[in-house]
Amino acid sequence: MKVCTYLENSKMLSPSGIGRAISHQKLALQLNGVEVTTNPKDSFDIIDINSYGPYSYHLMKKLQKKGYKVVVHGHSTHEDFKDSFRFRKLIQPFYNFMLNRMYKKADLIITPTNYSKSLIENYKNVTAKVIAISNGINLEEYKPNQSHLEAFKKYFNIKDGEKVVIGVGFYFKRKGIDDFIEVARSFPNVKFIWFGYLNKFLTSSYINKCLKNKPDNVILPGYIKGEIIKGAYNYASCMFFPSNEETEGIVCLEALASYCPLVIKDIPVFKDWLTDKVNCYKGHSNKEFVDIISKLLESKDENIVNNGYIVASQKEIKKIGEQLKKAYIEALEYKD
């Protein structure tokens, strides 16, 4: 079997969660002996479209007319577009329209969690089968590594024993960067580093104001990948991710795979696979986050981080590839 994993505007989206998800798809399938292409002009048996733009829709209709089965990956929902870009309220109706027509026409929809599955199944006119398959995580890539650790410390001039809290994501209110900044004010002697970036023009005026008025201990290095961010996961006292809405949250899996304590907001997407004080820490308010982080700066509970790693290992990339392969084979067998 040969699969086309397609992402419209791939260069622009490569730093995003969707960009990382499609790289996971390719690796997961290749590890299971499936040939993969990203070029929709190549020959293939089935296509998995990971985007919702005009060309994605045109491509889907064109291929379906030729008899191909088209899988649409449900990375996005109406709910997770809220509190994101500047002018979001103007764009939202068009965005919702594009999302709806892709999901309406799909032969199969794959989405990362049971939570996003339940959302998509309830959208108007969605008749395709919706299944939940995690984006997965490459455990080998995120295991503790001394060279990654040293690269991180050198880049940020971290002294031995210095405390660090990290966050990852675009400059979206939805991602909780405003809460990250507010919580950091309670720890003036701790470096709070937020990895991620969004052009100022695309960032909401509220978040731009938050960034402008951040305390000195909040560091915004922009989008950084590779050994530096992997070293950050290895070193940090915790990964603080107060997101208000997710379809999964790949960065959570990255933290868990790195044995990094994970602090998250108690939102529905995490309900059935992350448990407070068992494999992560959940909070409802900035006051609770301050209390949780205060304790983690003192010591790390090895049982909780080990349990977190077990969660990540259940979503190991090769296992995800097996599930994707099975889903594609079933989709090829569907009768119109």
Coordinates of C-alpha atoms in Angstrom, one line a residue:
M1 CA 0.0 0.0 0.0
K2 CA 1.1 3.5 -0.8
V3 CA -0.3 6.5 1.0
C4 CA -0.2 10.2 0.2
T5 CA -0.1 12.4 3.3
Y6 CA -0.9 15.8 2.0
L7 CA -0.7 19.2 3.7
E8 CA -1.5 22.4 1.9
N9 CA 0.8 25.3 2.7
S10 CA 3.2 22.9 4.3
K11 CA 6.1 25.4 4.6
M12 CA 4.0 27.8 6.6
L13 CA 2.4 25.1 8.8
S14 CA 5.6 23.1 9.5
P15 CA 6.2 24.8 12.9
S16 CA 2.6 24.1 14.0
G17 CA 1.2 21.0 15.7
I18 CA -0.3 20.0 12.4
G19 CA 3.1 20.2 10.8
R20 CA 4.6 18.0 13.4
A21 CA 1.6 15.6 13.2
I22 CA 2.1 15.0 9.5
S23 CA 5.8 14.3 10.1
H24 CA 4.7 11.7 12.7
Q25 CA 2.3 10.2 10.2
K26 CA 5.0 9.7 7.6
L27 CA 7.4 8.1 10.1
A28 CA 4.7 5.9 11.7
L29 CA 3.7 4.5 8.3
Q30 CA 7.2 4.0 7.1
L31 CA 8.0 2.0 10.3
N32 CA 5.1 -0.3 9.4
G33 CA 6.3 -0.9 5.8
V34 CA 3.9 1.5 4.1
E35 CA 5.3 3.6 1.3
V36 CA 4.6 7.3 1.7
T37 CA 4.5 10.3 -0.6
T38 CA 3.6 13.9 0.1
N39 CA 3.0 14.8 -3.6
P40 CA -0.6 14.4 -4.7
K41 CA 0.6 14.1 -8.3
D42 CA 2.4 10.8 -7.5
S43 CA 0.7 7.4 -7.8
F44 CA -0.8 6.1 -4.5
D45 CA -3.6 4.0 -3.2
I46 CA -5.2 6.4 -0.7
I47 CA -4.7 10.0 0.4
D48 CA -4.8 11.5 3.9
I49 CA -5.5 15.2 3.6
N50 CA -4.3 17.2 6.7
S51 CA -5.5 20.7 5.7
Y52 CA -8.8 22.4 4.8
G53 CA -7.9 25.1 2.3
P54 CA -9.4 25.7 -1.2
Y55 CA -6.8 23.4 -2.9
S56 CA -7.4 20.6 -0.4
Y57 CA -11.1 20.6 -1.1
H58 CA -10.5 20.8 -4.9
L59 CA -8.0 17.9 -4.6
M60 CA -10.5 15.8 -2.6
K61 CA -13.3 16.3 -5.1
K62 CA -11.0 15.6 -8.1
L63 CA -9.6 12.4 -6.5
Q64 CA -13.1 11.1 -5.4
K65 CA -14.3 11.6 -9.0
K66 CA -11.5 9.3 -10.1
G67 CA -12.6 6.7 -7.5
Y68 CA -10.0 7.3 -4.8
K69 CA -10.9 7.1 -1.1
V70 CA -10.1 10.3 0.7
V71 CA -9.3 10.4 4.4
V72 CA -9.4 13.8 6.1
H73 CA -7.4 14.2 9.3
G74 CA -9.4 16.1 11.9
H75 CA -6.6 18.2 13.5
S76 CA -8.9 21.2 13.8
T77 CA -12.3 22.0 15.2
H78 CA -14.5 25.1 15.3
E79 CA -13.7 25.2 19.0
D80 CA -9.9 25.4 18.7
F81 CA -10.0 28.3 16.3
K82 CA -11.4 30.5 19.0
D83 CA -9.0 32.9 20.8
S84 CA -6.3 32.4 18.2
F85 CA -5.4 34.9 15.5
R86 CA -6.2 38.6 15.3
F87 CA -9.4 39.2 13.3
R88 CA -10.5 35.7 14.2
K89 CA -14.1 36.8 14.5
L90 CA -14.0 38.0 10.9
I91 CA -12.3 34.9 9.6
Q92 CA -14.3 32.3 11.7
P93 CA -17.3 32.0 9.4
F94 CA -15.1 31.3 6.4
Y95 CA -12.9 28.9 8.4
N96 CA -16.0 27.0 9.7
F97 CA -17.3 26.7 6.1
M98 CA -14.0 25.2 4.9
L99 CA -13.9 22.8 7.8
N100 CA -17.5 21.7 7.4
R101 CA -17.2 21.0 3.7
M102 CA -14.0 18.9 4.1
Y103 CA -15.6 16.8 6.9
K104 CA -18.9 16.5 5.0
K105 CA -17.2 15.1 1.9
A106 CA -14.6 12.8 3.6
D107 CA -14.7 9.0 3.2
L108 CA -13.1 8.7 6.7
I109 CA -12.1 11.1 9.3
I110 CA -9.2 10.4 11.7
T111 CA -8.8 12.7 14.7
P112 CA -6.4 12.5 17.6
T113 CA -8.6 12.0 20.6
N114 CA -12.1 10.9 21.7
Y115 CA -12.8 14.5 22.7
S116 CA -12.2 15.8 19.2
K117 CA -14.0 12.8 17.8
S118 CA -17.2 13.7 19.7
L119 CA -17.0 17.3 18.5
I120 CA -16.6 16.4 14.8
E121 CA -19.3 13.7 14.9
N122 CA -21.8 16.3 16.1
Y123 CA -21.1 18.8 13.3
K124 CA -23.9 19.2 10.8
N125 CA -24.0 16.8 7.8
V126 CA -20.9 14.8 8.9
T127 CA -21.8 11.2 7.8
A128 CA -18.3 9.7 7.5
K129 CA -17.0 7.3 10.2
V130 CA -14.8 9.2 12.7
I131 CA -12.1 7.4 14.5
A132 CA -9.6 8.5 17.2
I133 CA -5.9 7.8 16.6
S134 CA -3.3 9.8 18.4
N135 CA -0.7 11.9 16.6
G136 CA 1.8 9.8 18.4
I137 CA 5.3 10.4 19.7
N138 CA 8.8 9.2 18.8
L139 CA 10.0 8.1 22.2
E140 CA 13.6 7.7 21.0
E141 CA 13.8 11.3 19.9
Y142 CA 12.8 12.7 23.4
K143 CA 14.7 10.4 25.8
P144 CA 17.1 12.2 28.2
N145 CA 20.2 13.2 26.3
Q146 CA 23.2 15.0 27.9
S147 CA 24.2 16.8 24.7
H148 CA 20.7 18.2 24.3
L149 CA 20.8 19.2 27.9
E150 CA 24.1 21.1 27.5
A151 CA 22.9 22.7 24.2
F152 CA 19.9 24.1 26.0
K153 CA 21.9 25.4 29.0
K154 CA 24.4 27.0 26.8
Y155 CA 21.8 28.7 24.5
F156 CA 20.0 30.3 27.5
N157 CA 23.1 30.7 29.7
I158 CA 21.5 28.4 32.4
K159 CA 23.7 28.0 35.5
D160 CA 23.8 24.7 37.4
G161 CA 20.8 24.4 39.7
E162 CA 19.0 27.3 38.1
K163 CA 15.2 26.7 38.0
V164 CA 13.4 26.8 34.6
V165 CA 9.7 26.4 33.6
I166 CA 8.8 26.0 30.0
G167 CA 5.8 26.5 27.7
V168 CA 5.3 25.7 24.0
G169 CA 2.9 27.1 21.4
F170 CA 1.8 30.0 19.2
Y171 CA 1.1 33.3 20.8
F172 CA -2.6 32.5 21.2
K173 CA -4.9 33.2 24.1
R174 CA -6.2 29.7 23.5
K175 CA -2.8 28.3 24.3
G176 CA -2.8 30.1 27.6
I177 CA 0.3 32.3 27.1
D178 CA -1.4 35.1 29.1
D179 CA -1.8 32.7 32.1
F180 CA 1.8 31.6 31.6
I181 CA 3.0 35.2 31.9
E182 CA 0.8 36.0 34.9
V183 CA 1.9 32.9 36.8
A184 CA 5.6 33.8 36.1
R185 CA 5.1 37.0 38.0
S186 CA 4.9 35.0 41.2
F187 CA 8.4 33.5 40.5
P188 CA 10.7 36.4 39.7
N189 CA 13.8 34.3 40.3
V190 CA 12.7 31.5 38.0
K191 CA 13.2 31.6 34.2
F192 CA 9.9 31.0 32.4
I193 CA 10.7 30.2 28.7
W194 CA 7.9 30.1 26.1
F195 CA 8.9 28.4 22.9
G196 CA 6.9 29.5 19.9
Y197 CA 6.1 32.5 17.8
L198 CA 3.4 34.4 15.8
N199 CA 3.8 37.5 13.7
K200 CA 2.8 40.6 15.6
F201 CA 0.2 41.4 13.0
L202 CA -1.5 38.1 13.4
T203 CA -1.3 38.1 17.2
S204 CA -4.4 39.5 19.0
S205 CA -4.1 43.0 20.5
Y206 CA -4.8 41.5 23.9
I207 CA -1.9 39.0 23.7
N208 CA 0.4 41.7 22.2
K209 CA -0.3 43.8 25.2
C210 CA 0.5 40.8 27.5
L211 CA 3.8 40.2 25.7
K212 CA 4.7 43.9 25.9
N213 CA 4.1 44.0 29.7
K214 CA 5.6 40.6 30.6
P215 CA 8.0 40.4 33.6
D216 CA 11.7 40.2 33.0
N217 CA 11.9 36.5 33.9
V218 CA 9.6 35.6 30.9
I219 CA 11.9 34.7 27.9
L220 CA 10.4 34.5 24.4
P221 CA 13.1 33.0 22.1
G222 CA 10.7 32.3 19.3
Y223 CA 10.3 29.0 17.4
I224 CA 13.2 26.7 18.2
K225 CA 13.4 23.0 17.3
G226 CA 16.0 20.3 17.6
E227 CA 18.3 19.6 20.4
I228 CA 17.7 22.9 22.3
I229 CA 14.0 22.4 22.9
K230 CA 14.6 18.7 23.6
G231 CA 17.2 19.7 26.2
A232 CA 14.6 22.1 27.7
Y233 CA 12.2 19.3 28.3
N234 CA 15.0 17.3 29.9
Y235 CA 16.0 20.2 32.2
A236 CA 12.9 22.0 33.1
S237 CA 11.2 21.7 36.5
C238 CA 8.0 21.4 34.6
M239 CA 6.3 22.1 31.3
F240 CA 3.4 24.5 32.0
F241 CA 0.8 24.3 29.3
P242 CA -2.4 26.2 30.4
S243 CA -4.2 25.7 27.1
N244 CA -7.9 26.3 27.0
E245 CA -8.7 24.1 24.0
E246 CA -6.8 21.3 22.2
T247 CA -7.5 18.4 19.9
E248 CA -4.6 16.5 21.6
G249 CA -1.6 18.6 22.3
I250 CA 1.5 17.1 20.8
V251 CA 3.7 19.1 23.2
C252 CA 2.1 17.3 26.1
L253 CA 3.3 14.0 24.7
E254 CA 6.8 15.5 24.1
A255 CA 7.0 16.5 27.8
L256 CA 5.7 13.1 29.0
A257 CA 8.2 11.3 26.8
S258 CA 11.0 13.4 28.3
Y259 CA 10.1 12.6 31.9
C260 CA 9.2 16.3 32.3
P261 CA 6.5 17.0 34.8
L262 CA 3.4 18.2 32.9
V263 CA 1.2 21.0 34.3
I264 CA -2.0 21.5 32.3
K265 CA -5.4 23.2 32.6
D266 CA -8.2 20.7 33.4
I267 CA -10.0 20.8 30.1
P268 CA -12.1 18.1 28.4
V269 CA -9.6 16.9 25.8
F270 CA -7.3 15.5 28.6
K271 CA -10.1 13.9 30.6
D272 CA -9.8 10.3 29.4
W273 CA -6.0 9.9 29.1
L274 CA -4.4 12.2 31.6
T275 CA -5.1 12.0 35.4
D276 CA -4.3 14.6 38.0
K277 CA -1.6 13.6 40.4
V278 CA -1.2 10.3 38.6
N279 CA 0.6 11.1 35.4
C280 CA 0.3 15.0 35.3
Y281 CA -0.8 17.9 37.3
K282 CA -4.1 19.7 36.5
G283 CA -5.2 23.1 37.7
H284 CA -8.2 25.4 37.2
S285 CA -6.8 28.8 38.1
N286 CA -3.6 30.7 38.2
K287 CA -3.6 30.5 42.0
E288 CA -3.7 26.7 41.7
F289 CA -0.9 26.7 39.1
V290 CA 1.3 28.8 41.4
D291 CA 0.8 26.3 44.2
I292 CA 1.5 23.3 41.8
I293 CA 4.6 24.9 40.3
S294 CA 5.9 26.0 43.8
K295 CA 6.0 22.3 44.8
L296 CA 7.6 21.2 41.6
L297 CA 10.4 23.7 41.9
E298 CA 11.3 22.0 45.2
S299 CA 11.1 18.4 44.0
K300 CA 9.9 16.1 41.3
D301 CA 7.7 13.1 42.0
E302 CA 9.3 10.3 40.1
N303 CA 6.2 8.1 40.2
I304 CA 4.1 10.8 38.4
V305 CA 6.7 11.4 35.7
N306 CA 7.2 7.6 35.2
N307 CA 3.5 7.2 34.9
G308 CA 3.5 10.1 32.4
Y309 CA 6.1 8.2 30.3
I310 CA 3.9 5.1 30.3
V311 CA 1.1 7.3 28.8
A312 CA 3.5 8.5 26.1
S313 CA 4.7 4.9 25.4
Q314 CA 1.1 3.9 24.7
K315 CA 1.1 6.4 21.9
E316 CA 4.5 5.4 20.6
I317 CA 4.9 6.2 16.9
K318 CA 5.1 2.6 15.5
K319 CA 1.9 1.6 17.4
I320 CA 0.2 4.6 15.8
G321 CA 1.4 3.5 12.4
E322 CA -0.2 0.1 12.9
Q323 CA -3.5 1.9 13.7
L324 CA -3.3 4.2 10.7
K325 CA -2.5 1.3 8.4
K326 CA -5.5 -0.6 9.6
A327 CA -7.7 2.4 9.2
Y328 CA -6.5 3.0 5.6
I329 CA -7.1 -0.6 4.7
E330 CA -10.6 -0.4 6.0
A331 CA -11.3 2.8 4.2
L332 CA -10.2 1.2 0.9
E333 CA -12.7 -1.5 1.5
Y334 CA -15.7 0.8 2.2
K335 CA -18.5 0.6 -0.3
D336 CA -20.0 3.8 -1.7

